[in-house]
Structures are given as C-alpha cells and as structure tokens.
Tab-separated table of C-alpha atoms in Angstrom:
chain	number	residue	atom	x	y	z
A	130	MET	CA	74.986	145.990	86.627
A	131	PHE	CA	72.611	148.918	87.209
A	132	ARG	CA	73.301	150.510	90.601
A	133	ILE	CA	70.590	152.369	92.501
A	134	LEU	CA	71.352	154.406	95.604
A	135	LEU	CA	68.204	154.447	97.749
A	136	ILE	CA	68.242	157.063	100.502
A	137	GLU	CA	65.391	156.414	102.927
A	138	ASP	CA	65.370	156.880	106.703
A	139	ASN	CA	62.293	154.711	107.336
A	140	ALA	CA	63.661	151.164	107.626
A	141	ASP	CA	60.365	149.532	106.641
A	142	HIS	CA	60.049	151.712	103.538
A	143	ALA	CA	63.681	151.021	102.620
A	144	ILE	CA	63.255	147.252	102.946
A	145	LEU	CA	60.076	147.216	100.850
A	146	ALA	CA	61.476	149.534	98.178
A	147	SER	CA	64.788	147.697	97.991
A	148	ALA	CA	63.035	144.344	97.621
A	149	ALA	CA	60.702	145.683	94.930
A	150	LEU	CA	63.602	147.171	92.971
A	151	SER	CA	65.870	144.141	93.350
A	152	GLU	CA	63.206	141.672	92.254
A	153	HIS	CA	62.676	143.679	89.080
A	154	GLY	CA	65.813	142.190	87.564
A	155	ALA	CA	69.056	140.412	88.289
A	156	HIS	CA	70.916	143.366	86.770
A	157	ILE	CA	69.672	145.688	89.548
A	158	GLN	CA	71.847	146.351	92.599
A	159	VAL	CA	70.374	148.492	95.379
A	160	GLU	CA	72.563	150.253	97.933
A	161	CYS	CA	70.564	151.676	100.857
A	162	ARG	CA	71.509	154.577	103.076
A	163	ASP	CA	69.384	155.676	106.007
A	164	SER	CA	70.368	159.337	106.014
A	165	ALA	CA	71.370	162.077	103.637
A	166	ASP	CA	74.583	162.498	105.618
A	167	SER	CA	75.531	158.847	105.115
A	168	ALA	CA	74.580	159.047	101.439
A	169	TRP	CA	76.746	162.142	100.960
A	170	ILE	CA	79.755	160.301	102.396
A	171	HIS	CA	79.048	157.367	100.054
A	172	LEU	CA	78.717	159.708	97.066
A	173	GLN	CA	82.011	161.414	97.942
A	174	ASP	CA	83.650	157.978	98.020
A	175	ALA	CA	82.095	157.212	94.614
A	176	ARG	CA	83.254	160.593	93.328
A	177	ASN	CA	86.812	159.757	94.372
A	178	GLY	CA	86.719	156.204	92.997
A	179	ASP	CA	86.610	154.533	96.431
A	180	ALA	CA	83.044	153.216	95.916
A	181	LEU	CA	80.901	152.310	92.934
A	182	ARG	CA	79.110	155.244	91.368
A	183	PRO	CA	75.320	154.807	91.294
A	184	ASN	CA	73.473	154.993	87.985
A	185	LEU	CA	70.379	156.374	89.698
A	186	ILE	CA	69.581	158.021	93.030
A	187	LEU	CA	66.202	157.659	94.749
A	188	LEU	CA	66.082	160.306	97.463
A	189	ASP	CA	63.522	160.728	100.237
A	190	ILE	CA	62.844	164.343	101.143
A	191	ASN	CA	62.110	164.274	104.860
A	192	MET	CA	64.943	162.893	106.954
A	193	PRO	CA	66.544	163.862	110.254
A	194	GLY	CA	69.751	165.836	109.928
A	195	MET	CA	70.399	166.887	106.365
A	196	ASP	CA	67.166	166.731	104.371
A	197	GLY	CA	66.728	165.493	100.824
A	198	PHE	CA	66.579	168.980	99.334
A	199	THR	CA	69.973	169.869	100.782
A	200	LEU	CA	71.515	166.642	99.518
A	201	LEU	CA	69.940	167.210	96.098
A	202	ARG	CA	71.543	170.673	95.890
A	203	ARG	CA	74.930	169.195	96.862
A	204	ILE	CA	74.649	166.466	94.241
A	205	LYS	CA	73.574	168.837	91.483
A	206	SER	CA	76.307	171.366	92.301
A	207	ASP	CA	79.086	168.764	92.095
A	208	PRO	CA	80.492	168.402	88.551
A	209	LYS	CA	81.247	164.694	89.068
A	210	LEU	CA	77.844	163.835	90.531
A	211	ARG	CA	75.368	166.206	88.875
A	212	LEU	CA	74.722	163.949	85.888
A	213	ILE	CA	73.456	161.092	88.049
A	214	PRO	CA	69.666	161.144	87.617
A	215	THR	CA	68.080	161.894	90.975
A	216	ILE	CA	64.437	161.175	91.716
A	217	MET	CA	62.835	162.697	94.770
A	218	LEU	CA	60.489	160.435	96.740
A	219	SER	CA	57.938	161.800	99.171
A	220	SER	CA	54.558	161.162	100.673
A	221	SER	CA	53.917	164.869	100.050
A	222	ALA	CA	52.122	165.966	96.904
A	223	ASN	CA	52.525	169.587	97.975
A	224	GLN	CA	53.096	171.787	94.896
A	225	SER	CA	55.736	173.843	96.688
A	226	ASP	CA	57.759	170.675	97.459
A	227	ILE	CA	57.490	169.557	93.843
A	228	MET	CA	58.517	172.974	92.495
A	229	ARG	CA	61.388	173.189	94.973
A	230	ALA	CA	62.709	169.770	93.925
A	231	LEU	CA	62.450	170.580	90.232
A	232	SER	CA	64.037	174.015	90.760
A	233	ASP	CA	66.941	172.242	92.470
A	234	HIS	CA	67.312	170.073	89.337
A	235	ALA	CA	65.676	166.837	90.454
A	236	ASN	CA	65.079	164.660	87.425
A	237	SER	CA	61.678	163.609	88.705
A	238	TYR	CA	59.388	163.780	91.733
A	239	VAL	CA	57.395	160.695	92.723
A	240	THR	CA	54.755	160.602	95.423
A	241	LYS	CA	54.852	157.467	97.543
A	242	SER	CA	51.585	155.561	97.552
A	243	THR	CA	50.181	154.128	100.765
A	244	ASP	CA	48.941	151.193	98.684
A	245	PHE	CA	51.920	148.817	98.467
A	246	THR	CA	50.838	147.320	95.127
A	247	ARG	CA	50.710	150.776	93.545
A	248	TRP	CA	54.013	151.797	95.175
A	249	GLU	CA	55.677	148.610	93.940
A	250	ALA	CA	54.333	149.234	90.421
A	251	ALA	CA	55.699	152.788	90.527
A	252	LEU	CA	59.128	151.535	91.633
A	253	HIS	CA	59.124	148.936	88.849
A	254	ALA	CA	58.210	151.631	86.319
A	255	ILE	CA	61.009	153.878	87.592
A	256	CYS	CA	63.482	151.011	87.457
A	257	ASP	CA	62.359	149.914	84.004
A	258	TYR	CA	62.523	153.390	82.516
A	259	TRP	CA	65.841	154.498	83.974
A	260	SER	CA	67.685	151.171	83.689
A	261	THR	CA	66.421	150.226	80.233
A	262	HIS	CA	65.206	153.200	78.242
A	263	ASP	CA	67.081	156.246	79.447
A	264	ARG	CA	70.591	156.332	78.020
A	265	ALA	CA	71.843	158.974	80.479
A	266	CYS	CA	71.849	156.439	83.330
A	267	ASN	CA	74.201	154.217	81.448
A	268	LEU	CA	76.905	156.826	80.972
A	269	GLU	CA	80.099	156.179	82.859
A	270	GLU	CA	81.546	159.045	84.848
A	271	VAL	CA	82.098	162.047	82.602
C-alpha cells in the first residue's frame, strides 16, 4: 500500500484531489487532513508508531492557522519525518513562494491548475512518479 497524506483546507479541492489520486490505483491510500495543525498531530502519531507513516505528503501552502511553510519546516527538521518526500501545492506561481519552499527542503513545488483535467493529470503524474519510480518513497522508517 502506498500512503499519501493530503493536507488541503479547501474541502472541494481535497475531495477532487483525493478521488483523482485514489482512482490512479488500488495500491493508493489517501489520508486527508484539513489543516496543518491536524496534519502535524497525525504525523506525530505516525512518528511514534500510533498511526501509519505516509510515503508521500502533498501539502497546500495557504491554510488558516499554521501554514504549509511552517509545517514543511517542522517535517524537515524532524529526523523521523524529514525523509518523507513532501510536495508543496499552491495556486501561486510566485517565484518567492517557490524559492521559499525549496529552501525549506520541499521535494517539489506544483502549481494547481484551474482546469480540472490538467490538475487531475498532474496528480496522476505525481502519484505515478513517487509511487512507482522513486525508490525513496518506498523506504520504511529509517
């Protein structure tokens, strides 16, 4: 099973993204969280063995409360979580946002398309690459 943690505060976006990812293969399991705060609690549980550790994190940037950048820094500073590939998702193509995410050790930065067909294709490509081709996602906790 390939576990994706999707952190998205917009319920409509979360439903569409989760459906697109899940339909990509029976081996895909998507766990959704609607805030960075909730995701951090889940990741702490996974860190301590009380929840399943995700193989991949898809993280929206703009959320109420803790934002995606802050959660990214927490993930990448934690020795038990930092190796989980984390992809930042945003409607912003602002260069400063991209550079900030990459400086904070995001594994990738993907701009959300307003065209659902293109967005779905991007999610399928992400899922295909990370769940099939990238060996780092398939490492168990180190």
